[in-house]
Coordinates of C-alpha atoms and ligand atoms in Angstrom, one line a residue:
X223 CA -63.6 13.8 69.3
X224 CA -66.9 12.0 70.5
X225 CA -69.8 9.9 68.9
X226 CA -69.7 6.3 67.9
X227 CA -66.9 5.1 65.7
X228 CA -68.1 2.5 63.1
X229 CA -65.7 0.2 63.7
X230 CA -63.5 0.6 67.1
X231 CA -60.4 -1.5 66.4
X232 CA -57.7 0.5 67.4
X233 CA -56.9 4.3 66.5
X234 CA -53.2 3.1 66.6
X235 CA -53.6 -0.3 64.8
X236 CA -55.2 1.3 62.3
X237 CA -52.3 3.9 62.6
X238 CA -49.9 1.0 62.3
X239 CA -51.4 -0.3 58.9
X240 CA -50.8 2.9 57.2
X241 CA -46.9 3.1 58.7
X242 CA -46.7 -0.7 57.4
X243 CA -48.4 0.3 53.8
X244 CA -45.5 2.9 53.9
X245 CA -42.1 0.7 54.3
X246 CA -43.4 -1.3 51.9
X247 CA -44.3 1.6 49.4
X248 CA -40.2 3.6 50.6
X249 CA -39.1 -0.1 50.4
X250 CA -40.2 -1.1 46.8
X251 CA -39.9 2.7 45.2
X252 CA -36.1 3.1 46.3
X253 CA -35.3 -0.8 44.8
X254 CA -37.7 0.3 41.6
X255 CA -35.2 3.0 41.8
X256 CA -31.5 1.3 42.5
X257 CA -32.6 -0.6 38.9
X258 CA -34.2 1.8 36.9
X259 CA -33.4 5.6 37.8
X260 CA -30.9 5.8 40.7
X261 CA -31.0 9.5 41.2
X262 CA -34.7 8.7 41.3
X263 CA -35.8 7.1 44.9
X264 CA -39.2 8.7 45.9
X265 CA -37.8 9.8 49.4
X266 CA -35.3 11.7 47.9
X267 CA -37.0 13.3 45.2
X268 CA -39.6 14.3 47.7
X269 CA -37.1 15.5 49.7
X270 CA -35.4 17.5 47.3
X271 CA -38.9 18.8 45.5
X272 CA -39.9 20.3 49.7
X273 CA -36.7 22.5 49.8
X274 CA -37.3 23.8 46.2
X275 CA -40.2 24.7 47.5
X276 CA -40.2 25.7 51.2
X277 CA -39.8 29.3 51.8
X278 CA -36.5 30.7 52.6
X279 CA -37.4 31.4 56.1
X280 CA -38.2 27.6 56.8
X281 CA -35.0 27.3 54.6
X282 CA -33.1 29.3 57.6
X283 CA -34.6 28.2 60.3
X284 CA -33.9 24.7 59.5
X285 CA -30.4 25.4 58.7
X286 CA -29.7 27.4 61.9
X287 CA -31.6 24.6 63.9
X288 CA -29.1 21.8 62.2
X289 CA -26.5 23.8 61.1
X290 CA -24.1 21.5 58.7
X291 CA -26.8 18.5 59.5
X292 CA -29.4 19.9 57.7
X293 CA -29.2 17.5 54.8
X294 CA -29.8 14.6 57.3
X295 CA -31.8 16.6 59.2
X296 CA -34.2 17.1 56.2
X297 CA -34.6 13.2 55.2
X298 CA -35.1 12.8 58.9
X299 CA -38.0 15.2 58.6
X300 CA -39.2 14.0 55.7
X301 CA -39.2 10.3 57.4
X302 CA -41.3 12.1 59.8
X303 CA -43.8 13.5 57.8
X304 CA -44.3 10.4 55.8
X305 CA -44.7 8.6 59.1
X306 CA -47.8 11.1 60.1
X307 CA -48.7 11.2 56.5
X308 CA -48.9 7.7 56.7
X309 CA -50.6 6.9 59.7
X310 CA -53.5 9.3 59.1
X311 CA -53.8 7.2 55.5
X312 CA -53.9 4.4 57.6
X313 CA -56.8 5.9 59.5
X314 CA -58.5 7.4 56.6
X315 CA -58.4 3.8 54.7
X316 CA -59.8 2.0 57.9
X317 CA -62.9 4.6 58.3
X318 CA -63.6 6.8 55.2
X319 CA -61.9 4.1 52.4
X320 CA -61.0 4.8 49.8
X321 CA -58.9 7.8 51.4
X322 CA -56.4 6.1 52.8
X323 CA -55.5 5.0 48.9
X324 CA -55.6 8.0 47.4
X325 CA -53.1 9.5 50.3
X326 CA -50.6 6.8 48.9
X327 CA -51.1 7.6 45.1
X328 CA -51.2 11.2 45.5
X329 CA -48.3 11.2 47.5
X330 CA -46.6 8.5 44.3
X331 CA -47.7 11.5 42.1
X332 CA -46.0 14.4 43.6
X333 CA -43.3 12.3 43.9
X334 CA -43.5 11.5 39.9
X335 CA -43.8 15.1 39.4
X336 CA -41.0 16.3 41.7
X337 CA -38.4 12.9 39.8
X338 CA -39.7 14.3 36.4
X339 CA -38.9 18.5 36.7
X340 CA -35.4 17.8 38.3
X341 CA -32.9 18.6 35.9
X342 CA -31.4 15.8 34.2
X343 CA -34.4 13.7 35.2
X344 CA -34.4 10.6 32.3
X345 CA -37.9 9.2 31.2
X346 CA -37.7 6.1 33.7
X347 CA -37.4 9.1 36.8
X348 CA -41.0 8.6 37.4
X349 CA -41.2 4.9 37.7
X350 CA -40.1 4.9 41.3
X351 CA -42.7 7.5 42.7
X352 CA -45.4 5.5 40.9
X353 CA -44.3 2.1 42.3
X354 CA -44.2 3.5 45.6
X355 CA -47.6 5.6 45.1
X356 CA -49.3 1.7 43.7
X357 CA -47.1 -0.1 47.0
X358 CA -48.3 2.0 49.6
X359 CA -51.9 1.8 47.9
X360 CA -52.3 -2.0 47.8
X361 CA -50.5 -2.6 51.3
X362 CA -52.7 0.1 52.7
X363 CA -55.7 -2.0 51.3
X364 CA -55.0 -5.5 52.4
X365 CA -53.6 -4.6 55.6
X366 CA -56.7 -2.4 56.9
X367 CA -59.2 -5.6 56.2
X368 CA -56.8 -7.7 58.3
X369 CA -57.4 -5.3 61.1
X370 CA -58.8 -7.3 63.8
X371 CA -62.8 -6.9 64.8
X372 CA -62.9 -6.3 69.1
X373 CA -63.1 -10.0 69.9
X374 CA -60.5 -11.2 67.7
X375 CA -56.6 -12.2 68.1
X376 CA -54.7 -8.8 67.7
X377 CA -51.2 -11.2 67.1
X378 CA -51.9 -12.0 63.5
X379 CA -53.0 -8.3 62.6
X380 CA -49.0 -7.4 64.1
X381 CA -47.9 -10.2 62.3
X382 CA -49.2 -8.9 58.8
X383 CA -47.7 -5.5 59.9
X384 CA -44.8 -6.3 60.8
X385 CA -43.8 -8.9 58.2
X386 CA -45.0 -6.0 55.5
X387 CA -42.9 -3.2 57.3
X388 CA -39.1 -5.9 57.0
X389 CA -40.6 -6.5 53.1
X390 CA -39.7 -3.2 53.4
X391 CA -36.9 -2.9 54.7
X392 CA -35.7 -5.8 53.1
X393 CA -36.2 -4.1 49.7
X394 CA -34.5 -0.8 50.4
X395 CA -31.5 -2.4 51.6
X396 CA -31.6 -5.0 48.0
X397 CA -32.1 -1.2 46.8
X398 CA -29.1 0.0 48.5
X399 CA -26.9 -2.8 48.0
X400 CA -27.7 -2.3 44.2
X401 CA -26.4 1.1 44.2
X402 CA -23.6 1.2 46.6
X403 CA -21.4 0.2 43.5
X404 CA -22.3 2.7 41.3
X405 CA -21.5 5.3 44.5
X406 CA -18.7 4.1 44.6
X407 CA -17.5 4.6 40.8
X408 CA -18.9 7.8 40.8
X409 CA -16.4 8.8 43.3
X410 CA -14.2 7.8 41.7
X411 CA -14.9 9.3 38.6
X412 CA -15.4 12.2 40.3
X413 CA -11.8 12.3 41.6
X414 CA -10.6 11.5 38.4
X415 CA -8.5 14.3 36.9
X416 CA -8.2 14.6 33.5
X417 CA -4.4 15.6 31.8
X418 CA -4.3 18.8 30.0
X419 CA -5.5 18.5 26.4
X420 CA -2.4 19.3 23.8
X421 CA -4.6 20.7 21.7
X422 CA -7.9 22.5 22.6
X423 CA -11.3 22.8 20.9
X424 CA -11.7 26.2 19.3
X425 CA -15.6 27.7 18.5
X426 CA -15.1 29.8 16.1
X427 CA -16.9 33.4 16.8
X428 CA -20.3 33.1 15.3
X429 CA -21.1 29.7 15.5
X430 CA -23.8 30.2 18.1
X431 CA -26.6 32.0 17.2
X432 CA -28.6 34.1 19.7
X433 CA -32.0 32.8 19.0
X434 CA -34.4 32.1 21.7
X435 CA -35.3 28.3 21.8
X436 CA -32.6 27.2 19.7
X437 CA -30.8 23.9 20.7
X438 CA -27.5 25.3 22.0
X439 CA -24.4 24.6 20.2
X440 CA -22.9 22.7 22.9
X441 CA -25.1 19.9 24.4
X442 CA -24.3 20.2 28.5
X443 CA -24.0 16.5 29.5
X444 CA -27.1 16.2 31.4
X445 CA -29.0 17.1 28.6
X446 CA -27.3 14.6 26.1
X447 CA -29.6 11.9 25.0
X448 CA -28.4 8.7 26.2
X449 CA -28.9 5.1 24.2
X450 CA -27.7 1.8 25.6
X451 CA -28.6 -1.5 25.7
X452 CA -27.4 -1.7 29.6
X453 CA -30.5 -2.3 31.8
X454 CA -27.6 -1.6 35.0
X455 CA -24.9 1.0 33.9
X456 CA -21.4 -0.7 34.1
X457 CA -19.6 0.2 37.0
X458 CA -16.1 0.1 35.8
X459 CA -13.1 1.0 38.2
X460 CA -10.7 2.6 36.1
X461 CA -7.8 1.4 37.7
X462 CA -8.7 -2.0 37.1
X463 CA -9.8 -0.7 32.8
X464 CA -7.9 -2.0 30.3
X465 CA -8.3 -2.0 26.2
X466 CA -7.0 -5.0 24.1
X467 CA -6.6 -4.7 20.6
X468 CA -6.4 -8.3 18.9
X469 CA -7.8 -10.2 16.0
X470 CA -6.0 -9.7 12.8
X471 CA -2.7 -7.8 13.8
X472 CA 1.0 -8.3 13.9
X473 CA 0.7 -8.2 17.6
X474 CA -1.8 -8.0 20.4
X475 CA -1.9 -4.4 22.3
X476 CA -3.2 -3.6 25.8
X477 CA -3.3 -0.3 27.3
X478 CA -4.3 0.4 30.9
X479 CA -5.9 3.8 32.3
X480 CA -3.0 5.4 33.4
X481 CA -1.2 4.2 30.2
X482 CA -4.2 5.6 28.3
X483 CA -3.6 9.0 30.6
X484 CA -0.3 9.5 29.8
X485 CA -0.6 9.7 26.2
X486 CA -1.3 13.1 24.0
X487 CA -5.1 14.0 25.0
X488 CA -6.8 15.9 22.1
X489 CA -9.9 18.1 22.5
X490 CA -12.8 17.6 19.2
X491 CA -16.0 18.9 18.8
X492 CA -18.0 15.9 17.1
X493 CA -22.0 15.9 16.8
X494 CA -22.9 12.4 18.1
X495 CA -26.3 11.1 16.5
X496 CA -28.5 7.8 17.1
X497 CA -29.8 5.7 13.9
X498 CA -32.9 6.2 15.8
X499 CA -33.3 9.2 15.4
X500 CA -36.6 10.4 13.8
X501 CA -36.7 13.3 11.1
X502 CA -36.8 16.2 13.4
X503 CA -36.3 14.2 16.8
X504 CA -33.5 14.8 19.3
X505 CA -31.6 11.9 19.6
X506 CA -28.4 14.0 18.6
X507 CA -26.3 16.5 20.7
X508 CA -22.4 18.1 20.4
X509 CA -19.9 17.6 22.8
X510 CA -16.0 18.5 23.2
X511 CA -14.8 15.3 23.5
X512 CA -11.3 14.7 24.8
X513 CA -9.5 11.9 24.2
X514 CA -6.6 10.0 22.0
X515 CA -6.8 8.7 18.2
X516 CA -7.4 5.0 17.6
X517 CA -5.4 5.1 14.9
X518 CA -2.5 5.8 16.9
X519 CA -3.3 2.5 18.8
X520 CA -4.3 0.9 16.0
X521 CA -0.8 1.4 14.2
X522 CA 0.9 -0.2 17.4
X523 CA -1.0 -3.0 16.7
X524 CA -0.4 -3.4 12.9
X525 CA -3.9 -4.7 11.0
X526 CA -3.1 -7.3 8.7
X527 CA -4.0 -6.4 5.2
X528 CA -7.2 -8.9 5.1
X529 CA -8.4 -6.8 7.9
X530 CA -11.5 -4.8 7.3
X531 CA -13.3 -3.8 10.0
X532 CA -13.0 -3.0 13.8
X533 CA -15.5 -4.6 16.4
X534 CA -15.4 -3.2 19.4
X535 CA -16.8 -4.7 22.3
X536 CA -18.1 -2.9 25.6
X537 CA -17.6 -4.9 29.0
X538 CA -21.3 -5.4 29.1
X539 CA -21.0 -7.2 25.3
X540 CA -22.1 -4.9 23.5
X541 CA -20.5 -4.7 20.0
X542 CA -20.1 -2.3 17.0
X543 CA -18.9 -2.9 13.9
X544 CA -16.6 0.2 11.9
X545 CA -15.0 0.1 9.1
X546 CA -11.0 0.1 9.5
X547 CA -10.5 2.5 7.2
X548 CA -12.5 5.0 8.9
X549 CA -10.4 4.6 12.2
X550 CA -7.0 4.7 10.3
X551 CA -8.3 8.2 8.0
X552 CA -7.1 11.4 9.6
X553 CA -10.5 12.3 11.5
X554 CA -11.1 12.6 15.3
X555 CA -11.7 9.2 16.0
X556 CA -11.0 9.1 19.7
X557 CA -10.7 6.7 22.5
X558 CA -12.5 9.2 24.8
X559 CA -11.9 10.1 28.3
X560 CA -13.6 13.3 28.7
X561 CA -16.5 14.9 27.8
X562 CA -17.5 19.2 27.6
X563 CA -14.4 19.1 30.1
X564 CA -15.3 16.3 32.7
X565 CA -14.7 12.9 32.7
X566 CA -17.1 10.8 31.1
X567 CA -20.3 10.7 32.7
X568 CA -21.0 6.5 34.2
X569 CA -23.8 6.5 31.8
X570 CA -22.1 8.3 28.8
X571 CA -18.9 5.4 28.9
X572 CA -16.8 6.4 31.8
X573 CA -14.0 5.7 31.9
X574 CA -13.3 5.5 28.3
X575 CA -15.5 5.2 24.8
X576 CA -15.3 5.4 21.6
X577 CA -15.9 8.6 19.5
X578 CA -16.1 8.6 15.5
X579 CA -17.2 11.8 13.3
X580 CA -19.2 10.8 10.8
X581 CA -20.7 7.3 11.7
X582 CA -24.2 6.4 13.5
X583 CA -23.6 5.7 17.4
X584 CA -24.4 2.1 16.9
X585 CA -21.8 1.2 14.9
X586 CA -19.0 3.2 16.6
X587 CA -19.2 4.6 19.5
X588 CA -19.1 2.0 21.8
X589 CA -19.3 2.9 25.3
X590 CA -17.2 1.3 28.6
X591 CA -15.0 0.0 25.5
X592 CA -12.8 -2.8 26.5
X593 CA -12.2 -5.0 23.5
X594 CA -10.9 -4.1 19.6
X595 CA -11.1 -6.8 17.7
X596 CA -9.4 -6.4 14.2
X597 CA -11.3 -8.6 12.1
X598 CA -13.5 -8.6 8.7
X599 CA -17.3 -7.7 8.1
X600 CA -17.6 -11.5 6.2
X601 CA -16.1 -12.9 9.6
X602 CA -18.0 -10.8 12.7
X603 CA -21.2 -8.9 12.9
X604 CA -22.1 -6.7 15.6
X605 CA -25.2 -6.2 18.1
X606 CA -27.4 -4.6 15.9
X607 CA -26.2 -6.2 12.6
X608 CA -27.6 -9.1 13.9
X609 CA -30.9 -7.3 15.1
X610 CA -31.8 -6.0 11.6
X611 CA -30.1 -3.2 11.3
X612 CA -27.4 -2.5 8.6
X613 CA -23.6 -3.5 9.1
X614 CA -22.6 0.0 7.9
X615 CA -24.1 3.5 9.2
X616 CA -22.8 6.4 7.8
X617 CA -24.7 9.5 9.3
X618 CA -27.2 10.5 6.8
X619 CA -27.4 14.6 6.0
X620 CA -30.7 16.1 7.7
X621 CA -31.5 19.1 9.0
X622 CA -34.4 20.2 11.8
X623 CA -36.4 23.3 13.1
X624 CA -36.1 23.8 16.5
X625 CA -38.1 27.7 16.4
X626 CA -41.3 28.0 16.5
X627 CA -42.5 24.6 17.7
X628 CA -45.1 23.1 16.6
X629 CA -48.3 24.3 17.5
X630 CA -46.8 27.6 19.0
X631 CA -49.0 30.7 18.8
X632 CA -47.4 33.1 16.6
X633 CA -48.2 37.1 15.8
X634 CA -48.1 38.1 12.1
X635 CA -45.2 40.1 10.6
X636 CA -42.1 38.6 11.3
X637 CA -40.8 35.2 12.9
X638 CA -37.5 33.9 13.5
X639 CA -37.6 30.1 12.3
X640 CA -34.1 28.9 13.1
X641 CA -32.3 25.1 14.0
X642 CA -29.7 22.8 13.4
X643 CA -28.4 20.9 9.7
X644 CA -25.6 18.1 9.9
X645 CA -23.8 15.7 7.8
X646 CA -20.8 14.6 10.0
X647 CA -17.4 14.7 8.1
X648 CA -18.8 15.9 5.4
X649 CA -20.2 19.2 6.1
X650 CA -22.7 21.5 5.3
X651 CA -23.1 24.2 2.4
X652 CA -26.7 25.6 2.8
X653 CA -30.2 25.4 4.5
X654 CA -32.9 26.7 2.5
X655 CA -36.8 26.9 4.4
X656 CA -39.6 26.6 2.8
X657 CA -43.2 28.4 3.8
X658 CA -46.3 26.4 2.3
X659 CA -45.9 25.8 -1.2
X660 CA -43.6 28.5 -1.5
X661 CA -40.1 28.2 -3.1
X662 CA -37.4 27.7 -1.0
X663 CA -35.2 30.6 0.4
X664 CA -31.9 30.2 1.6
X665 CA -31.3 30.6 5.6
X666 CA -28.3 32.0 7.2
X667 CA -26.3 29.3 8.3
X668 CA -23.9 30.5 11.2
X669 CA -20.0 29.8 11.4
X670 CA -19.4 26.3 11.6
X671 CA -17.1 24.6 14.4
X672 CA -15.9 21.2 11.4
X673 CA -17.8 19.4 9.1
X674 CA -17.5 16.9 12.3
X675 CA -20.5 18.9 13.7
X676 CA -23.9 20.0 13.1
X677 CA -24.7 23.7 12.1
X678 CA -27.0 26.8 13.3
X679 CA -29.2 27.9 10.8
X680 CA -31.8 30.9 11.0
X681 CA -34.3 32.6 8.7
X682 CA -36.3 35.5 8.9
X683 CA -40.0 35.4 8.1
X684 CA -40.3 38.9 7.2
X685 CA -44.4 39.1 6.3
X686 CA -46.0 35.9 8.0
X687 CA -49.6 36.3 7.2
X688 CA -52.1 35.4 9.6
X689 CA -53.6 31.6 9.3
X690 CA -51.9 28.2 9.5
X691 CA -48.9 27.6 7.6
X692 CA -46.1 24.7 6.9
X693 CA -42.7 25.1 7.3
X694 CA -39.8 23.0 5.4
X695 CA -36.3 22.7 5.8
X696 CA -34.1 21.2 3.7
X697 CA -30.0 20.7 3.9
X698 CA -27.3 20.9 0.9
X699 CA -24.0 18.9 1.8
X700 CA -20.3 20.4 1.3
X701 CA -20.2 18.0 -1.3
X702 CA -23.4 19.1 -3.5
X703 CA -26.1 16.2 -2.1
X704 CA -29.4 17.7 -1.4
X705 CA -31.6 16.3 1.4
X706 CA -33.9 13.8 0.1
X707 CA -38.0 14.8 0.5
X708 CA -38.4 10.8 0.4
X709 CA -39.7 9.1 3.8
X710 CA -37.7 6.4 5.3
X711 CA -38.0 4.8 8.7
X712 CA -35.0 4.5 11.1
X713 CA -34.4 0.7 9.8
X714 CA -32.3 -0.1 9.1
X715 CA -29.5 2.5 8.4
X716 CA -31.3 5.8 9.4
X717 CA -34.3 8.0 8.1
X718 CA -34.7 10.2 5.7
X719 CA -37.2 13.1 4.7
X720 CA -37.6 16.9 5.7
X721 CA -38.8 18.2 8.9
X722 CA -41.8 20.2 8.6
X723 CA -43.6 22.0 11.3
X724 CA -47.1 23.3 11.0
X725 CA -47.9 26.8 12.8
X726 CA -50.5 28.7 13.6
X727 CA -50.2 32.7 13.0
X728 CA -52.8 34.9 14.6
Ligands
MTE87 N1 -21.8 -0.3 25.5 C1 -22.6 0.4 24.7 N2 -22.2 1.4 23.9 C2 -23.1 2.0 23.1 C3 -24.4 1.6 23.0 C4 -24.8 0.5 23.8 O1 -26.0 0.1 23.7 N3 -23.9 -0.1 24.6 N4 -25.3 2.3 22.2 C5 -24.7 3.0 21.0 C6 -25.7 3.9 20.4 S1 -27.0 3.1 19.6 C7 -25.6 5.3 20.5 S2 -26.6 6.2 19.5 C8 -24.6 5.9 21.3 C9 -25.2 6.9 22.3 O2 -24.3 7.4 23.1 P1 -24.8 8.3 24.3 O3 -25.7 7.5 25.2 O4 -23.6 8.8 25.1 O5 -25.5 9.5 23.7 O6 -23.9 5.0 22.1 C10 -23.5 3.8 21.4 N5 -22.7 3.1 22.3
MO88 MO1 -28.1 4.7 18.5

């Protein structure tokens, strides 16, 4: 290259800023990510999103070139590029700004992209990327105008570098320090194996219906919505778990893991729902849980006859408040250890949690349960009791369309409209769908697994006419209630209303 350079401080100073802006942005993205989505650290992501996408050849030739390293080998390269990547930004911001910036934030937006199409990816997977992409961008800034002019003292210019490049590094290794806990438990939860259930879950035939789109019957754990209060997901050694029941009993019971282990393992099928769940929204999935009934502990432990209700506790203090009576009935409710045939997932309550058919998530199934306390609802309230939301939460019936979506472009004649109607423990009789102001027609419901768990439903539109239209469902319980039309918010004991979804047939 010839011709005058604006501003001549340094091809590899300038170099040097952009490599600094860099540690920082690694730095600060992976401790963004060790606290808010630990799969989630913009290196990795990056990393993972290039092999999705690199050809198989480069796939090969990388492989053959490392063999078994190639996983190193790849962050290794992907440190690399970051570090040319980087350098040029460095350049770019020193002699064409603002170029050097938008290197950083565009690389923070692939990274947001690649966090947010893994599978599995939660809605915090893109904070990482972002605070790296903003990181790298600022850094990039402030340490390009402290470049030094020809005449001045290069010292301070390193200085700035260099004391942003171990900010750096000292963040990535608070990052790493932060997750080499949860590692650790998820080894261990990974080695875990789970007894033989003495009874296992049977789906009936039929209970899955083969409709494009539908929500399948079984929720696969990475796709089950997760809600928890934890801001850090308890990282509980099972070995060291225990569960005390205490309160208002004859006599105080503890059980360990491997005490917990050696008892009579159950598999149930139980839809598991959030109170804040929105008409038609997904908090809700199905899973076969496996685990032990409470009330067999509980009966060791002998409530007292003032006793009304159980608050459980999680190690993180969390607390929900169920009724006695609904732990002591004959339903599934489990102390669970396993879930769709693994152990608990860290975030899902490993190693143990509660399961109860038929109540909200908030006021029973307690995850990384520790603590039963037997005690009264005029004694003890729970978390959200004292947050505004009811002491009691019975799952309210509802039903939801899942096909079409809204807004989906549709061809006349006829469309499958199809989804999902629950009222845990007490079961379902019929889904009827309503088109515009039509009357409503029954749908189909498919087998179902219990009354424990929600229900397939599907309904042919046989002569859809062109134009927009409404659809409507509506569920009838087992025991006669129809769903109620009237609108309630999520506070404080769950909403209530039909799902309707508006379509556009051309
Ligand atoms: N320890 C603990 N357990 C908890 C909660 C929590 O905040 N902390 N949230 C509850 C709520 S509100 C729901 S809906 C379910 C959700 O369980 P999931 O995240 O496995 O789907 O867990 C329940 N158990
Ligand atoms: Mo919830």
């Amino acid at each position: 290259m010839s011709g005058p350079q604006p501003r001549r401080t340094g091809r590899w100073r300038e170099a040097l800023a952009g490599v600094a802006a860099a540690a920082v942005a690694a730095g600060l993205g992976e401790l963004a990510a060790a606290v808010a989505a630990p799969e989630s650290g913009p290196v990795v992501v990056v990393g993972a999103a290039l092999v999705d996408l690199a050809p198989p050849w480069a796939k090969d030739a990388a492989i053959g070139l490392f063999g078994t390293a190639d996983k190193l080998a790849l962050i290794g390269g992907i440190l690399l590029v970051l570090l040319a990547v980087s350098g040029a930004a460095g350049v770019l911001e020193a002699r064409r700004p603002p170029w050097g910036r938008v290197v950083f934030i565009a690389l923070g937006v692939v990274g947001a992209v690649a966090a947010a199409t893994r599978s599995g990816a939660g809605p915090l997977a893109v904070l990482p990327s972002l605070v790296a992409g903003a990181a790298g961008a600022l850094a990039v800034t402030l340490l390009v105008r402290r470049l030094p002019e020809p005449d001045q003292n290069r010292r301070r210019f390193l200085a700035w570098a260099g004391g942003s490049a171990a900010l750096g590094l000292l963040a990535a290794l608070a990052g790493t320090a932060l997750q080499t806990g949860r590692r650790a438990v998820q080894a261990l939860r990974d080695a875990v194996v789970l007894p033989r259930p003495t009874t296992t879950a049977i789906i009936p035939a039929g209970a899955a219906l083969d409709v494009d789109g539908l929500t399948p019957l079984i929720t696969p754990n990475a796709d089950f919505y997760r809600i928890d209060t934890a801001l850090r997901v308890p990282e509980i050694d099972p070995s060291g778990w225990r569960l005390r029941i205490h309160g208002l009993v004859a006599r105080e019971v503890t059980i360990t893991w491997d005490e917990l282990l050696a008892l009579p393992l159950a598999e149930s099928t139980t839809t598991l729902a959030c109170v804040s769940n929105e008409v038609g929204g997904s908090l809700i999935g199905t899973a076969v849980w496996l685990g032990h009934p409470i009330r067999e502990l509980l009966a060791r432990a002998e409530p007292t006859a003032e006793a009304d209700m159980v608050l459980s506790r999680s190690i993180d203090g969390f607390t929900a408040s169920t009724p006695l009576a609904v732990l002591q009935d004959d339903r599934d409710a489990i102390l669970a250890v396993g879930m769709n045939g693994e152990p608990l997932p860290l975030e899902h309550g490993f190693p143990v949690r509660m399961v109860v058919p038929g109540l909200y998530g908030y006021v029973s199934a307690t995850k990384w349960v520790t603590e039963l306390e037997v005690t009264r609802f005029d004694e003890a309230s729970a978390y959200w009791t004292d947050r505004g939301w009811s002491e009691r939460g019975p799952v309210k019936l509802s039903s939801r369309i899942d096909v079409p979506r809204r807004g989906q472009a549709l061809t006349a004649g006829r469309i499958v409209v199809a989804g999902v109607a629950w009222h845990q423990h007490v079961g379902i009789a019929a889904v009827d769908v309503q088109i515009d102001d039509g009357p409503w027609r029954p749908a189909r419901l498919a087998t179902a697994i219990s009354a424990d768990t929600w229900v397939q439903w599907r309904y042919d539109w046989a002569d859809a006419s062109a134009g927009s239209h409404t659809l409507r469902v509506r569920a009838t319980s087992a025991d006669g209630e129809v769903q109620t039309a009237v609108e309630q918010g999520v506070v404080p004991d769950g909403a209530t209303g039909l799902h309707t979804v508006d379509v556009e047939v051309g």
